Amino acid sequence: MASAPCDLTPDLCDDHPDVRVLEPMLSNFGGRAVFGGAIVTVKCFEDNSLVKAQLGTPGTGKVLVVDGGGSLRRALLGDMIGASAVNNGWAGVIIYGSVRDVCALSELDLGVQALAAIPLKTERKGVGELNIPVTFGGVTFNPGEFVYADDNGVVVSASEIEVG
């Protein structure tokens, strides 16, 4: 690729017109501004039990896509769960919801995109669904497909795209 690594998603859109592009709504909060990998999904609302559990398992370069219902009232990811994700090899987390501990998240080698930050944590009730198709921002994220993210946006592909 001729452009800078931070311009990954524009290049993917130019070279692969079949990719799906998330509506602009997320901001970067992680220490890794450019990331991508196979999709694993969680659907939950103001309960990060499954987020914590999933990021505590080996991620091997995958990206956890969390449909948090767009809630801005509770953070689904913070510094401790983020550190667990790094320790378990996750490439990133994309959250249709909120995060907290943003200074600490920005120091982690983890891609994190979310709607906003809020200091309130969730109550863990063990409620949510794992590895189901989730839809937000005009895009359906299917487990096993691939997602790529940078400061330009989020792109989804049915198959892995070689990034050079």
PDB file of C-alpha atoms in Angstrom:
ATOM      1  CA  MET A   1       0.000   0.000   0.000  1.00  0.00           C
ATOM      2  CA  ALA A   2       1.288   3.406  -0.925  1.00  0.00           C
ATOM      3  CA  SER A   3      -0.434   5.337   1.840  1.00  0.00           C
ATOM      4  CA  ALA A   4       0.422   5.545   5.521  1.00  0.00           C
ATOM      5  CA  PRO A   5      -0.685   2.640   7.755  1.00  0.00           C
ATOM      6  CA  CYS A   6      -3.187   4.934   9.466  1.00  0.00           C
ATOM      7  CA  ASP A   7      -5.104   5.156   6.181  1.00  0.00           C
ATOM      8  CA  LEU A   8      -5.900   1.447   5.978  1.00  0.00           C
ATOM      9  CA  THR A   9      -9.672   1.684   5.629  1.00  0.00           C
ATOM     10  CA  PRO A  10      -9.692   4.165   2.703  1.00  0.00           C
ATOM     11  CA  ASP A  11      -7.324   1.846   0.825  1.00  0.00           C
ATOM     12  CA  LEU A  12      -9.546  -1.147   1.594  1.00  0.00           C
ATOM     13  CA  CYS A  13     -12.601   0.736   0.322  1.00  0.00           C
ATOM     14  CA  ASP A  14     -10.762   1.713  -2.876  1.00  0.00           C
ATOM     15  CA  ASP A  15      -9.418  -1.777  -3.532  1.00  0.00           C
ATOM     16  CA  HIS A  16     -12.443  -3.810  -2.353  1.00  0.00           C
ATOM     17  CA  PRO A  17     -15.741  -2.153  -3.310  1.00  0.00           C
ATOM     18  CA  ASP A  18     -17.722  -5.005  -1.737  1.00  0.00           C
ATOM     19  CA  VAL A  19     -16.735  -4.098   1.854  1.00  0.00           C
ATOM     20  CA  ARG A  20     -19.386  -2.752   4.225  1.00  0.00           C
ATOM     21  CA  VAL A  21     -18.659   0.568   5.957  1.00  0.00           C
ATOM     22  CA  LEU A  22     -19.952   1.527   9.395  1.00  0.00           C
ATOM     23  CA  GLU A  23     -21.646   4.918   9.629  1.00  0.00           C
ATOM     24  CA  PRO A  24     -19.313   7.454  11.304  1.00  0.00           C
ATOM     25  CA  MET A  25     -20.081   7.237  14.989  1.00  0.00           C
ATOM     26  CA  LEU A  26     -17.124   5.763  16.877  1.00  0.00           C
ATOM     27  CA  SER A  27     -13.966   7.297  18.328  1.00  0.00           C
ATOM     28  CA  ASN A  28     -10.588   5.714  19.067  1.00  0.00           C
ATOM     29  CA  PHE A  29      -9.777   5.155  22.733  1.00  0.00           C
ATOM     30  CA  GLY A  30      -7.090   2.441  22.529  1.00  0.00           C
ATOM     31  CA  GLY A  31      -3.340   2.594  22.124  1.00  0.00           C
ATOM     32  CA  ARG A  32      -3.516   0.818  18.757  1.00  0.00           C
ATOM     33  CA  ALA A  33      -5.094   3.194  16.228  1.00  0.00           C
ATOM     34  CA  VAL A  34      -5.109   0.703  13.339  1.00  0.00           C
ATOM     35  CA  PHE A  35      -6.356  -2.835  13.926  1.00  0.00           C
ATOM     36  CA  GLY A  36      -8.311  -5.670  12.416  1.00  0.00           C
ATOM     37  CA  GLY A  37      -9.082  -9.344  12.634  1.00  0.00           C
ATOM     38  CA  ALA A  38     -11.728 -12.038  12.673  1.00  0.00           C
ATOM     39  CA  ILE A  39     -14.980 -10.989  14.332  1.00  0.00           C
ATOM     40  CA  VAL A  40     -16.311 -12.400  17.592  1.00  0.00           C
ATOM     41  CA  THR A  41     -19.564 -10.807  18.781  1.00  0.00           C
ATOM     42  CA  VAL A  42     -21.281 -10.052  22.065  1.00  0.00           C
ATOM     43  CA  LYS A  43     -24.732  -8.520  22.434  1.00  0.00           C
ATOM     44  CA  CYS A  44     -25.439  -7.041  25.854  1.00  0.00           C
ATOM     45  CA  PHE A  45     -27.026  -3.998  27.458  1.00  0.00           C
ATOM     46  CA  GLU A  46     -25.355  -2.265  30.409  1.00  0.00           C
ATOM     47  CA  ASP A  47     -23.908  -5.610  31.563  1.00  0.00           C
ATOM     48  CA  ASN A  48     -20.324  -6.420  30.573  1.00  0.00           C
ATOM     49  CA  SER A  49     -20.230  -9.961  31.987  1.00  0.00           C
ATOM     50  CA  LEU A  50     -19.774 -11.568  28.560  1.00  0.00           C
ATOM     51  CA  VAL A  51     -17.311  -8.875  27.457  1.00  0.00           C
ATOM     52  CA  LYS A  52     -15.111  -9.639  30.462  1.00  0.00           C
ATOM     53  CA  ALA A  53     -15.457 -13.405  30.011  1.00  0.00           C
ATOM     54  CA  GLN A  54     -14.701 -13.354  26.282  1.00  0.00           C
ATOM     55  CA  LEU A  55     -11.689 -11.023  26.549  1.00  0.00           C
ATOM     56  CA  GLY A  56     -10.352 -13.335  29.248  1.00  0.00           C
ATOM     57  CA  THR A  57      -9.980 -16.112  26.660  1.00  0.00           C
ATOM     58  CA  PRO A  58      -7.307 -16.432  23.933  1.00  0.00           C
ATOM     59  CA  GLY A  59      -8.070 -13.885  21.207  1.00  0.00           C
ATOM     60  CA  THR A  60      -5.301 -14.744  18.728  1.00  0.00           C
ATOM     61  CA  GLY A  61      -5.598 -11.459  16.833  1.00  0.00           C
ATOM     62  CA  LYS A  62      -9.398 -11.343  16.791  1.00  0.00           C
ATOM     63  CA  VAL A  63     -11.651  -8.329  17.311  1.00  0.00           C
ATOM     64  CA  LEU A  64     -14.565  -8.396  19.748  1.00  0.00           C
ATOM     65  CA  VAL A  65     -17.544  -6.476  18.362  1.00  0.00           C
ATOM     66  CA  VAL A  66     -19.948  -5.512  21.152  1.00  0.00           C
ATOM     67  CA  ASP A  67     -23.518  -4.420  20.488  1.00  0.00           C
ATOM     68  CA  GLY A  68     -24.201  -2.552  23.702  1.00  0.00           C
ATOM     69  CA  GLY A  69     -27.451  -1.117  22.385  1.00  0.00           C
ATOM     70  CA  GLY A  70     -25.826   2.295  22.005  1.00  0.00           C
ATOM     71  CA  SER A  71     -26.043   2.918  25.746  1.00  0.00           C
ATOM     72  CA  LEU A  72     -24.146   5.939  27.007  1.00  0.00           C
ATOM     73  CA  ARG A  73     -25.076   5.228  30.636  1.00  0.00           C
ATOM     74  CA  ARG A  74     -22.602   2.440  31.581  1.00  0.00           C
ATOM     75  CA  ALA A  75     -19.090   1.535  30.414  1.00  0.00           C
ATOM     76  CA  LEU A  76     -18.723  -1.913  28.871  1.00  0.00           C
ATOM     77  CA  LEU A  77     -14.895  -1.806  28.869  1.00  0.00           C
ATOM     78  CA  GLY A  78     -12.323  -0.350  31.242  1.00  0.00           C
ATOM     79  CA  ASP A  79      -8.628  -0.660  32.003  1.00  0.00           C
ATOM     80  CA  MET A  80      -8.661  -4.049  33.760  1.00  0.00           C
ATOM     81  CA  ILE A  81     -10.690  -5.836  31.078  1.00  0.00           C
ATOM     82  CA  GLY A  82      -8.630  -4.036  28.425  1.00  0.00           C
ATOM     83  CA  ALA A  83      -5.398  -5.306  30.009  1.00  0.00           C
ATOM     84  CA  SER A  84      -6.872  -8.810  30.054  1.00  0.00           C
ATOM     85  CA  ALA A  85      -7.609  -8.498  26.326  1.00  0.00           C
ATOM     86  CA  VAL A  86      -3.990  -7.517  25.623  1.00  0.00           C
ATOM     87  CA  ASN A  87      -2.683 -10.399  27.746  1.00  0.00           C
ATOM     88  CA  ASN A  88      -4.910 -12.795  25.793  1.00  0.00           C
ATOM     89  CA  GLY A  89      -3.832 -11.602  22.341  1.00  0.00           C
ATOM     90  CA  TRP A  90      -6.938  -9.696  21.180  1.00  0.00           C
ATOM     91  CA  ALA A  91      -6.312  -7.132  18.433  1.00  0.00           C
ATOM     92  CA  GLY A  92      -9.182  -4.864  19.380  1.00  0.00           C
ATOM     93  CA  VAL A  93     -12.660  -4.150  20.652  1.00  0.00           C
ATOM     94  CA  ILE A  94     -15.405  -2.240  18.833  1.00  0.00           C
ATOM     95  CA  ILE A  95     -18.229  -1.135  21.109  1.00  0.00           C
ATOM     96  CA  TYR A  96     -21.619   0.264  20.230  1.00  0.00           C
ATOM     97  CA  GLY A  97     -21.672   1.746  23.715  1.00  0.00           C
ATOM     98  CA  SER A  98     -19.308   3.359  26.191  1.00  0.00           C
ATOM     99  CA  VAL A  99     -15.895   2.787  27.783  1.00  0.00           C
ATOM    100  CA  ARG A 100     -14.095   4.176  30.825  1.00  0.00           C
ATOM    101  CA  ASP A 101     -10.517   4.552  32.093  1.00  0.00           C
ATOM    102  CA  VAL A 102      -9.647   6.227  28.802  1.00  0.00           C
ATOM    103  CA  CYS A 103      -6.136   7.325  29.817  1.00  0.00           C
ATOM    104  CA  ALA A 104      -5.219   3.748  30.715  1.00  0.00           C
ATOM    105  CA  LEU A 105      -6.894   2.357  27.579  1.00  0.00           C
ATOM    106  CA  SER A 106      -4.853   4.731  25.428  1.00  0.00           C
ATOM    107  CA  GLU A 107      -1.661   3.173  26.833  1.00  0.00           C
ATOM    108  CA  LEU A 108      -2.645  -0.415  25.951  1.00  0.00           C
ATOM    109  CA  ASP A 109      -1.563  -2.181  22.757  1.00  0.00           C
ATOM    110  CA  LEU A 110      -5.220  -2.708  21.907  1.00  0.00           C
ATOM    111  CA  GLY A 111      -7.531  -1.151  19.367  1.00  0.00           C
ATOM    112  CA  VAL A 112     -10.602   0.294  21.068  1.00  0.00           C
ATOM    113  CA  GLN A 113     -13.388   2.140  19.304  1.00  0.00           C
ATOM    114  CA  ALA A 114     -16.591   3.170  21.084  1.00  0.00           C
ATOM    115  CA  LEU A 115     -19.302   5.816  21.083  1.00  0.00           C
ATOM    116  CA  ALA A 116     -18.194   7.692  24.205  1.00  0.00           C
ATOM    117  CA  ALA A 117     -16.617   7.542  27.643  1.00  0.00           C
ATOM    118  CA  ILE A 118     -18.424   7.514  30.976  1.00  0.00           C
ATOM    119  CA  PRO A 119     -16.989   6.717  34.426  1.00  0.00           C
ATOM    120  CA  LEU A 120     -19.821   4.388  35.549  1.00  0.00           C
ATOM    121  CA  LYS A 121     -19.251   0.640  35.472  1.00  0.00           C
ATOM    122  CA  THR A 122     -21.943  -1.930  34.732  1.00  0.00           C
ATOM    123  CA  GLU A 123     -23.674  -4.326  37.058  1.00  0.00           C
ATOM    124  CA  ARG A 124     -22.677  -7.863  36.144  1.00  0.00           C
ATOM    125  CA  LYS A 125     -25.741 -10.062  35.897  1.00  0.00           C
ATOM    126  CA  GLY A 126     -24.452 -12.547  33.328  1.00  0.00           C
ATOM    127  CA  VAL A 127     -26.925 -11.337  30.704  1.00  0.00           C
ATOM    128  CA  GLY A 128     -26.073 -11.263  27.009  1.00  0.00           C
ATOM    129  CA  GLU A 129     -25.527 -13.319  23.869  1.00  0.00           C
ATOM    130  CA  LEU A 130     -22.293 -14.557  22.302  1.00  0.00           C
ATOM    131  CA  ASN A 131     -21.434 -15.059  18.625  1.00  0.00           C
ATOM    132  CA  ILE A 132     -24.680 -13.971  17.015  1.00  0.00           C
ATOM    133  CA  PRO A 133     -24.981 -11.499  14.132  1.00  0.00           C
ATOM    134  CA  VAL A 134     -25.227  -7.952  15.520  1.00  0.00           C
ATOM    135  CA  THR A 135     -26.282  -4.852  13.602  1.00  0.00           C
ATOM    136  CA  PHE A 136     -25.597  -1.188  14.286  1.00  0.00           C
ATOM    137  CA  GLY A 137     -24.504   1.808  12.257  1.00  0.00           C
ATOM    138  CA  GLY A 138     -25.939   0.318   9.075  1.00  0.00           C
ATOM    139  CA  VAL A 139     -23.698  -2.774   9.180  1.00  0.00           C
ATOM    140  CA  THR A 140     -24.262  -6.365  10.259  1.00  0.00           C
ATOM    141  CA  PHE A 141     -21.246  -7.945  11.941  1.00  0.00           C
ATOM    142  CA  ASN A 142     -21.225 -11.722  11.518  1.00  0.00           C
ATOM    143  CA  PRO A 143     -18.971 -13.918  13.647  1.00  0.00           C
ATOM    144  CA  GLY A 144     -16.077 -15.210  11.554  1.00  0.00           C
ATOM    145  CA  GLU A 145     -16.110 -12.305   9.098  1.00  0.00           C
ATOM    146  CA  PHE A 146     -13.342  -9.693   9.268  1.00  0.00           C
ATOM    147  CA  VAL A 147     -13.285  -6.124  10.530  1.00  0.00           C
ATOM    148  CA  TYR A 148     -10.679  -3.418   9.980  1.00  0.00           C
ATOM    149  CA  ALA A 149     -10.575  -0.088  11.840  1.00  0.00           C
ATOM    150  CA  ASP A 150      -8.575   3.128  11.946  1.00  0.00           C
ATOM    151  CA  ASP A 151      -9.208   6.841  12.495  1.00  0.00           C
ATOM    152  CA  ASN A 152     -11.076   6.963   9.160  1.00  0.00           C
ATOM    153  CA  GLY A 153     -13.689   4.396  10.126  1.00  0.00           C
ATOM    154  CA  VAL A 154     -14.652   0.748  10.370  1.00  0.00           C
ATOM    155  CA  VAL A 155     -14.858  -1.646   7.407  1.00  0.00           C
ATOM    156  CA  VAL A 156     -16.290  -5.188   7.362  1.00  0.00           C
ATOM    157  CA  SER A 157     -15.457  -7.902   4.849  1.00  0.00           C
ATOM    158  CA  ALA A 158     -16.946 -11.362   4.401  1.00  0.00           C
ATOM    159  CA  SER A 159     -13.401 -12.718   3.966  1.00  0.00           C
ATOM    160  CA  GLU A 160      -9.939 -11.790   5.157  1.00  0.00           C
ATOM    161  CA  ILE A 161      -8.176  -9.104   3.156  1.00  0.00           C
ATOM    162  CA  GLU A 162      -4.404  -9.246   2.819  1.00  0.00           C
ATOM    163  CA  VAL A 163      -3.067  -6.012   4.261  1.00  0.00           C
ATOM    164  CA  GLY A 164       0.381  -5.081   3.005  1.00  0.00           C
TER     165      GLY A 164
END
